[in-house]
Amino acid sequence: MAQSLSSSGGPSPRTAFVLAGGGSLGAVEVGMLQALLTWGETPAFLVGASAGAINATYFAAEPTYARTENLARLWCALKRRDVLPFSLLGILRRRGHLVESDALRRLLERHLPYQQLEHAALPVHIVASDMLTGHEVVLSSGSVIDAVLASAAIPGVFPPVQIGSQWLVDGGVANNTPISTAMNLGATRIVVLPTGFACALSRPPSGTIARAMHALSLLVSRQLAHDAERFAGTHVQLRIVPSLCPLNISSYDYSAAVSLIAQARASTQQWLAAGGFEQDWVPGQLQDHHHG
């Protein structure tokens, strides 16, 4: 089959959008998506991990701007209890995790119109981690609900998900911003949508789950910065949308989606207008820093 040509006369790049995890900060990816679509960006496929898996599978059902508006409404109506219904009884029972995934499963079942990953309108690949080995597991077919639950199963917070013979947990354990996954799937141009991290908190988050999620978001950003440097100079064009900074919203705080989406859309529009896609650099927002 003949390849399409870019305006420069060469083969058009095969673009992948990579959506990272980050708990409630996953809302920023909605604003980024809206800005990218308005700019005319259309991915050939999506790769998502953790919260990014939720956004990726929802958008993949109908990859249009209207779908991102629906996703924005979903995020803005979301309450912490819709995802993390904490139960003291669960701790007392010593079941090995703090939160059951039933609430998140029901949320996904209500809003995802397809049951199998391979039935998405836009190809979507979900990254999880093998709980025994820590190795990355890429899910491209099978139950979309199970794939998302596995990718979002923060160890100790949510229960692991069994798919086939493997017990799977959060994609962040192995590869929470799966640039290498997109490369292996054939992308020649990768656009990363990072959630960033709360760099302007005045004090550490309170509570076991909040602190675990904050620590994971720090790990994700540092890994992304490392991977960006690692893949610099390869045959793949890598562009990372700058995350919000300074940011004083915890990844456990689900009350700020309206503001996060609006800010991310505006900042991404500014980045694009300033020639963001022409710049091959790692945004400073992902580097290790803190606002006193």
Tab-separated table of C-alpha atoms in Angstrom:
chain	number	residue	atom	x	y	z
A	1	MET	CA	0.000	0.000	0.000
A	2	ALA	CA	1.405	3.379	-0.966
A	3	GLN	CA	2.397	5.764	1.794
A	4	SER	CA	0.913	9.246	1.947
A	5	LEU	CA	3.319	12.125	1.514
A	6	SER	CA	3.926	15.083	3.788
A	7	SER	CA	4.129	18.645	2.505
A	8	SER	CA	7.911	18.251	2.336
A	9	GLY	CA	7.573	15.354	-0.092
A	10	GLY	CA	8.556	12.556	2.300
A	11	PRO	CA	6.322	9.950	3.929
A	12	SER	CA	3.836	11.410	6.394
A	13	PRO	CA	4.802	10.667	9.984
A	14	ARG	CA	2.807	8.094	11.925
A	15	THR	CA	1.804	10.079	14.981
A	16	ALA	CA	0.974	8.568	18.348
A	17	PHE	CA	-0.509	10.444	21.277
A	18	VAL	CA	0.897	9.096	24.543
A	19	LEU	CA	-1.238	9.871	27.587
A	20	ALA	CA	0.485	9.542	30.958
A	21	GLY	CA	-0.981	8.744	34.350
A	22	GLY	CA	-1.441	11.108	37.260
A	23	GLY	CA	-4.655	10.499	39.185
A	24	SER	CA	-6.976	13.517	39.232
A	25	LEU	CA	-4.411	15.485	37.227
A	26	GLY	CA	-5.513	13.387	34.259
A	27	ALA	CA	-8.005	16.219	33.682
A	28	VAL	CA	-5.230	18.350	32.156
A	29	GLU	CA	-4.952	15.895	29.268
A	30	VAL	CA	-8.468	16.850	28.189
A	31	GLY	CA	-7.457	20.481	27.725
A	32	MET	CA	-4.297	19.399	25.907
A	33	LEU	CA	-6.310	17.148	23.587
A	34	GLN	CA	-8.703	19.968	22.759
A	35	ALA	CA	-5.870	22.339	21.882
A	36	LEU	CA	-4.089	19.730	19.755
A	37	LEU	CA	-7.240	18.839	17.827
A	38	THR	CA	-8.022	22.511	17.198
A	39	TRP	CA	-4.473	22.894	15.888
A	40	GLY	CA	-5.168	20.110	13.389
A	41	GLU	CA	-3.291	17.251	15.037
A	42	THR	CA	-4.755	13.787	14.376
A	43	PRO	CA	-3.062	10.711	15.880
A	44	ALA	CA	-2.791	7.383	14.105
A	45	PHE	CA	-3.138	5.620	17.458
A	46	LEU	CA	-3.170	6.201	21.212
A	47	VAL	CA	-1.126	4.780	24.057
A	48	GLY	CA	-2.329	5.272	27.627
A	49	ALA	CA	-1.306	4.331	31.143
A	50	SER	CA	-3.224	4.682	34.412
A	51	ALA	CA	-5.373	7.851	34.277
A	52	GLY	CA	-4.135	8.291	30.714
A	53	ALA	CA	-5.646	4.896	29.910
A	54	ILE	CA	-9.063	6.186	30.972
A	55	ASN	CA	-8.748	9.251	28.740
A	56	ALA	CA	-7.311	7.277	25.823
A	57	THR	CA	-10.025	4.617	25.770
A	58	TYR	CA	-12.786	7.214	26.106
A	59	PHE	CA	-11.421	9.368	23.273
A	60	ALA	CA	-10.698	6.323	21.083
A	61	ALA	CA	-14.422	5.550	20.926
A	62	GLU	CA	-14.942	8.660	18.787
A	63	PRO	CA	-11.778	10.699	18.143
A	64	THR	CA	-13.466	14.058	17.666
A	65	TYR	CA	-13.464	17.415	19.437
A	66	ALA	CA	-17.063	16.803	20.507
A	67	ARG	CA	-15.915	13.693	22.315
A	68	THR	CA	-13.357	15.718	24.290
A	69	GLU	CA	-16.150	18.059	25.350
A	70	ASN	CA	-18.035	15.055	26.709
A	71	LEU	CA	-14.870	13.892	28.433
A	72	ALA	CA	-14.469	17.329	29.996
A	73	ARG	CA	-18.009	17.167	31.370
A	74	LEU	CA	-17.281	13.730	32.790
A	75	TRP	CA	-14.146	14.952	34.571
A	76	CYS	CA	-15.922	18.043	35.903
A	77	ALA	CA	-18.728	15.937	37.388
A	78	LEU	CA	-16.349	13.376	38.858
A	79	LYS	CA	-16.101	13.018	42.618
A	80	ARG	CA	-13.341	11.250	44.512
A	81	ARG	CA	-15.834	8.649	45.706
A	82	ASP	CA	-16.588	7.786	42.055
A	83	VAL	CA	-13.043	6.466	41.746
A	84	LEU	CA	-11.695	5.980	45.278
A	85	PRO	CA	-14.511	5.059	47.681
A	86	PHE	CA	-12.350	4.624	50.779
A	87	SER	CA	-13.518	1.918	53.178
A	88	LEU	CA	-12.261	1.469	56.734
A	89	LEU	CA	-13.762	-2.012	56.656
A	90	GLY	CA	-11.333	-2.899	53.855
A	91	ILE	CA	-8.386	-2.037	56.090
A	92	LEU	CA	-9.778	-4.038	58.980
A	93	ARG	CA	-10.216	-7.073	56.752
A	94	ARG	CA	-6.553	-6.881	55.697
A	95	ARG	CA	-7.448	-7.641	52.101
A	96	GLY	CA	-4.143	-6.313	50.693
A	97	HIS	CA	-5.569	-3.111	49.188
A	98	LEU	CA	-7.387	-0.035	50.438
A	99	VAL	CA	-10.037	0.482	47.759
A	100	GLU	CA	-12.178	-1.876	45.699
A	101	SER	CA	-12.292	-1.151	41.964
A	102	ASP	CA	-16.065	-1.683	41.698
A	103	ALA	CA	-16.863	2.053	41.564
A	104	LEU	CA	-14.326	2.681	38.807
A	105	ARG	CA	-15.602	-0.374	36.908
A	106	ARG	CA	-19.171	0.974	37.024
A	107	LEU	CA	-17.967	4.384	35.855
A	108	LEU	CA	-16.179	2.853	32.874
A	109	GLU	CA	-19.134	0.632	32.005
A	110	ARG	CA	-21.430	3.665	31.914
A	111	HIS	CA	-19.231	5.747	29.660
A	112	LEU	CA	-17.309	3.412	27.340
A	113	PRO	CA	-19.528	2.373	24.400
A	114	TYR	CA	-17.386	-0.584	23.340
A	115	GLN	CA	-16.308	-3.713	25.192
A	116	GLN	CA	-13.170	-4.864	23.379
A	117	LEU	CA	-10.061	-2.742	22.799
A	118	GLU	CA	-9.873	-3.853	19.187
A	119	HIS	CA	-13.339	-2.395	18.547
A	120	ALA	CA	-12.317	1.211	19.265
A	121	ALA	CA	-12.728	3.648	16.379
A	122	LEU	CA	-9.072	4.681	16.821
A	123	PRO	CA	-6.461	2.053	17.714
A	124	VAL	CA	-5.662	2.256	21.418
A	125	HIS	CA	-3.027	0.423	23.442
A	126	ILE	CA	-3.019	0.236	27.223
A	127	VAL	CA	0.080	-0.247	29.368
A	128	ALA	CA	0.019	-2.215	32.614
A	129	SER	CA	2.683	-3.983	34.689
A	130	ASP	CA	3.128	-7.625	35.596
A	131	MET	CA	2.860	-7.701	39.385
A	132	LEU	CA	5.328	-10.581	39.744
A	133	THR	CA	8.085	-9.433	37.402
A	134	GLY	CA	7.474	-5.691	37.049
A	135	HIS	CA	7.661	-6.066	33.278
A	136	GLU	CA	5.559	-3.910	30.987
A	137	VAL	CA	2.458	-5.523	29.486
A	138	VAL	CA	0.843	-3.880	26.460
A	139	LEU	CA	-2.851	-4.624	26.015
A	140	SER	CA	-4.188	-4.062	22.498
A	141	SER	CA	-7.129	-6.467	22.470
A	142	GLY	CA	-9.548	-8.020	24.908
A	143	SER	CA	-11.731	-6.420	27.562
A	144	VAL	CA	-11.312	-2.640	27.594
A	145	ILE	CA	-12.663	-2.434	31.152
A	146	ASP	CA	-10.205	-4.980	32.517
A	147	ALA	CA	-7.338	-3.321	30.653
A	148	VAL	CA	-8.066	0.103	32.147
A	149	LEU	CA	-8.608	-1.299	35.642
A	150	ALA	CA	-5.276	-3.119	35.407
A	151	SER	CA	-3.431	-0.044	34.147
A	152	ALA	CA	-4.885	2.085	36.956
A	153	ALA	CA	-4.413	-0.470	39.759
A	154	ILE	CA	-1.989	1.397	42.032
A	155	PRO	CA	-0.338	-1.342	44.140
A	156	GLY	CA	-1.746	-1.419	47.653
A	157	VAL	CA	-4.546	0.989	46.729
A	158	PHE	CA	-6.515	-1.008	44.136
A	159	PRO	CA	-6.551	-4.800	43.734
A	160	PRO	CA	-4.511	-6.310	40.890
A	161	VAL	CA	-6.412	-7.499	37.819
A	162	GLN	CA	-5.962	-10.957	36.373
A	163	ILE	CA	-5.808	-11.079	32.581
A	164	GLY	CA	-4.943	-14.497	31.248
A	165	SER	CA	-2.264	-15.985	33.466
A	166	GLN	CA	-0.908	-12.616	34.595
A	167	TRP	CA	-1.778	-10.458	37.579
A	168	LEU	CA	-1.482	-6.849	36.440
A	169	VAL	CA	-1.097	-3.542	38.264
A	170	ASP	CA	-0.598	0.138	37.451
A	171	GLY	CA	1.318	0.892	34.265
A	172	GLY	CA	3.446	3.347	36.232
A	173	VAL	CA	5.370	0.497	37.823
A	174	ALA	CA	6.935	-0.399	34.484
A	175	ASN	CA	6.335	2.498	32.093
A	176	ASN	CA	3.863	5.204	33.035
A	177	THR	CA	4.698	7.451	30.076
A	178	PRO	CA	5.202	4.737	27.463
A	179	ILE	CA	7.274	6.478	24.803
A	180	SER	CA	9.130	3.255	24.046
A	181	THR	CA	5.810	1.446	23.645
A	182	ALA	CA	4.665	3.918	20.998
A	183	MET	CA	7.996	3.512	19.197
A	184	ASN	CA	7.689	-0.268	19.232
A	185	LEU	CA	4.170	0.040	17.823
A	186	GLY	CA	5.517	1.908	14.809
A	187	ALA	CA	5.163	5.592	15.656
A	188	THR	CA	7.603	7.890	13.884
A	189	ARG	CA	6.270	10.965	15.663
A	190	ILE	CA	5.202	10.944	19.312
A	191	VAL	CA	3.253	13.636	21.122
A	192	VAL	CA	3.304	13.145	24.891
A	193	LEU	CA	0.504	14.524	27.061
A	194	PRO	CA	1.901	14.551	30.626
A	195	THR	CA	-0.172	15.278	33.695
A	196	GLY	CA	2.746	16.854	35.540
A	197	PHE	CA	2.906	16.949	39.336
A	198	ALA	CA	1.936	19.215	42.214
A	199	CYS	CA	5.132	21.251	42.434
A	200	ALA	CA	3.695	24.082	44.553
A	201	LEU	CA	2.155	22.301	47.523
A	202	SER	CA	2.844	24.033	50.821
A	203	ARG	CA	2.885	20.727	52.692
A	204	PRO	CA	2.821	17.013	51.850
A	205	PRO	CA	-0.633	15.589	51.064
A	206	SER	CA	-2.398	14.074	54.059
A	207	GLY	CA	-3.555	10.475	54.011
A	208	THR	CA	-2.063	7.222	52.791
A	209	ILE	CA	-3.650	7.208	49.341
A	210	ALA	CA	-2.940	10.889	48.686
A	211	ARG	CA	0.729	10.480	49.545
A	212	ALA	CA	1.056	7.330	47.447
A	213	MET	CA	-0.476	9.079	44.434
A	214	HIS	CA	1.699	12.163	44.888
A	215	ALA	CA	4.830	10.024	45.067
A	216	LEU	CA	3.779	8.183	41.914
A	217	SER	CA	3.219	11.454	40.040
A	218	LEU	CA	6.740	12.591	40.983
A	219	LEU	CA	8.126	9.294	39.725
A	220	VAL	CA	6.216	9.627	36.448
A	221	SER	CA	7.574	13.094	35.692
A	222	ARG	CA	11.156	12.119	36.454
A	223	GLN	CA	10.861	8.996	34.325
A	224	LEU	CA	9.440	11.031	31.467
A	225	ALA	CA	12.304	13.513	31.621
A	226	HIS	CA	14.776	10.621	31.634
A	227	ASP	CA	13.071	8.879	28.713
A	228	ALA	CA	12.946	12.088	26.680
A	229	GLU	CA	16.715	12.469	27.013
A	230	ARG	CA	17.199	8.784	26.298
A	231	PHE	CA	15.271	8.885	23.018
A	232	ALA	CA	16.622	12.253	21.861
A	233	GLY	CA	18.384	11.965	18.527
A	234	THR	CA	16.588	8.776	17.482
A	235	HIS	CA	14.616	8.412	14.262
A	236	VAL	CA	11.425	9.310	16.152
A	237	GLN	CA	10.302	12.916	16.462
A	238	LEU	CA	9.373	13.421	20.112
A	239	ARG	CA	7.331	16.382	21.317
A	240	ILE	CA	6.196	16.834	24.933
A	241	VAL	CA	3.336	19.198	25.704
A	242	PRO	CA	4.348	21.304	28.745
A	243	SER	CA	2.387	20.479	31.875
A	244	LEU	CA	0.908	23.106	34.192
A	245	CYS	CA	3.363	24.883	36.482
A	246	PRO	CA	3.266	26.030	39.210
A	247	LEU	CA	0.601	23.570	40.312
A	248	ASN	CA	-0.747	23.236	43.829
A	249	ILE	CA	-3.444	20.632	43.130
A	250	SER	CA	-2.848	17.159	44.537
A	251	SER	CA	-3.379	14.177	42.236
A	252	TYR	CA	-5.868	13.019	44.902
A	253	ASP	CA	-7.994	16.185	44.594
A	254	TYR	CA	-10.871	15.718	42.145
A	255	SER	CA	-12.460	19.138	42.756
A	256	ALA	CA	-10.371	21.232	40.363
A	257	ALA	CA	-11.109	19.656	36.957
A	258	VAL	CA	-12.810	22.749	35.511
A	259	SER	CA	-9.765	24.923	36.192
A	260	LEU	CA	-7.234	22.258	35.170
A	261	ILE	CA	-8.874	21.666	31.792
A	262	ALA	CA	-9.185	25.371	31.004
A	263	GLN	CA	-5.614	26.142	32.039
A	264	ALA	CA	-4.203	23.189	30.100
A	265	ARG	CA	-6.113	24.126	26.963
A	266	ALA	CA	-4.905	27.735	27.139
A	267	SER	CA	-1.283	26.870	27.929
A	268	THR	CA	-1.152	24.266	25.148
A	269	GLN	CA	-2.594	26.760	22.665
A	270	GLN	CA	0.103	29.256	23.673
A	271	TRP	CA	2.812	26.606	23.344
A	272	LEU	CA	1.605	25.634	19.864
A	273	ALA	CA	1.364	29.241	18.712
A	274	ALA	CA	4.915	29.860	19.958
A	275	GLY	CA	6.223	27.038	17.757
A	276	GLY	CA	6.131	24.245	20.305
A	277	PHE	CA	6.236	21.514	17.669
A	278	GLU	CA	9.404	23.008	16.220
A	279	GLN	CA	11.292	22.750	19.517
A	280	ASP	CA	13.119	19.563	20.459
A	281	TRP	CA	13.468	19.960	24.228
A	282	VAL	CA	12.226	18.613	27.537
A	283	PRO	CA	9.891	21.116	29.226
A	284	GLY	CA	11.334	22.485	32.447
A	285	GLN	CA	8.055	21.679	34.203
A	286	LEU	CA	9.041	18.006	34.196
A	287	GLN	CA	12.440	18.578	35.753
A	288	ASP	CA	12.894	18.084	39.493
A	289	HIS	CA	11.834	21.368	41.101
A	290	HIS	CA	9.674	22.902	43.822
A	291	HIS	CA	8.107	26.309	44.388
A	292	GLY	CA	8.734	27.527	47.905
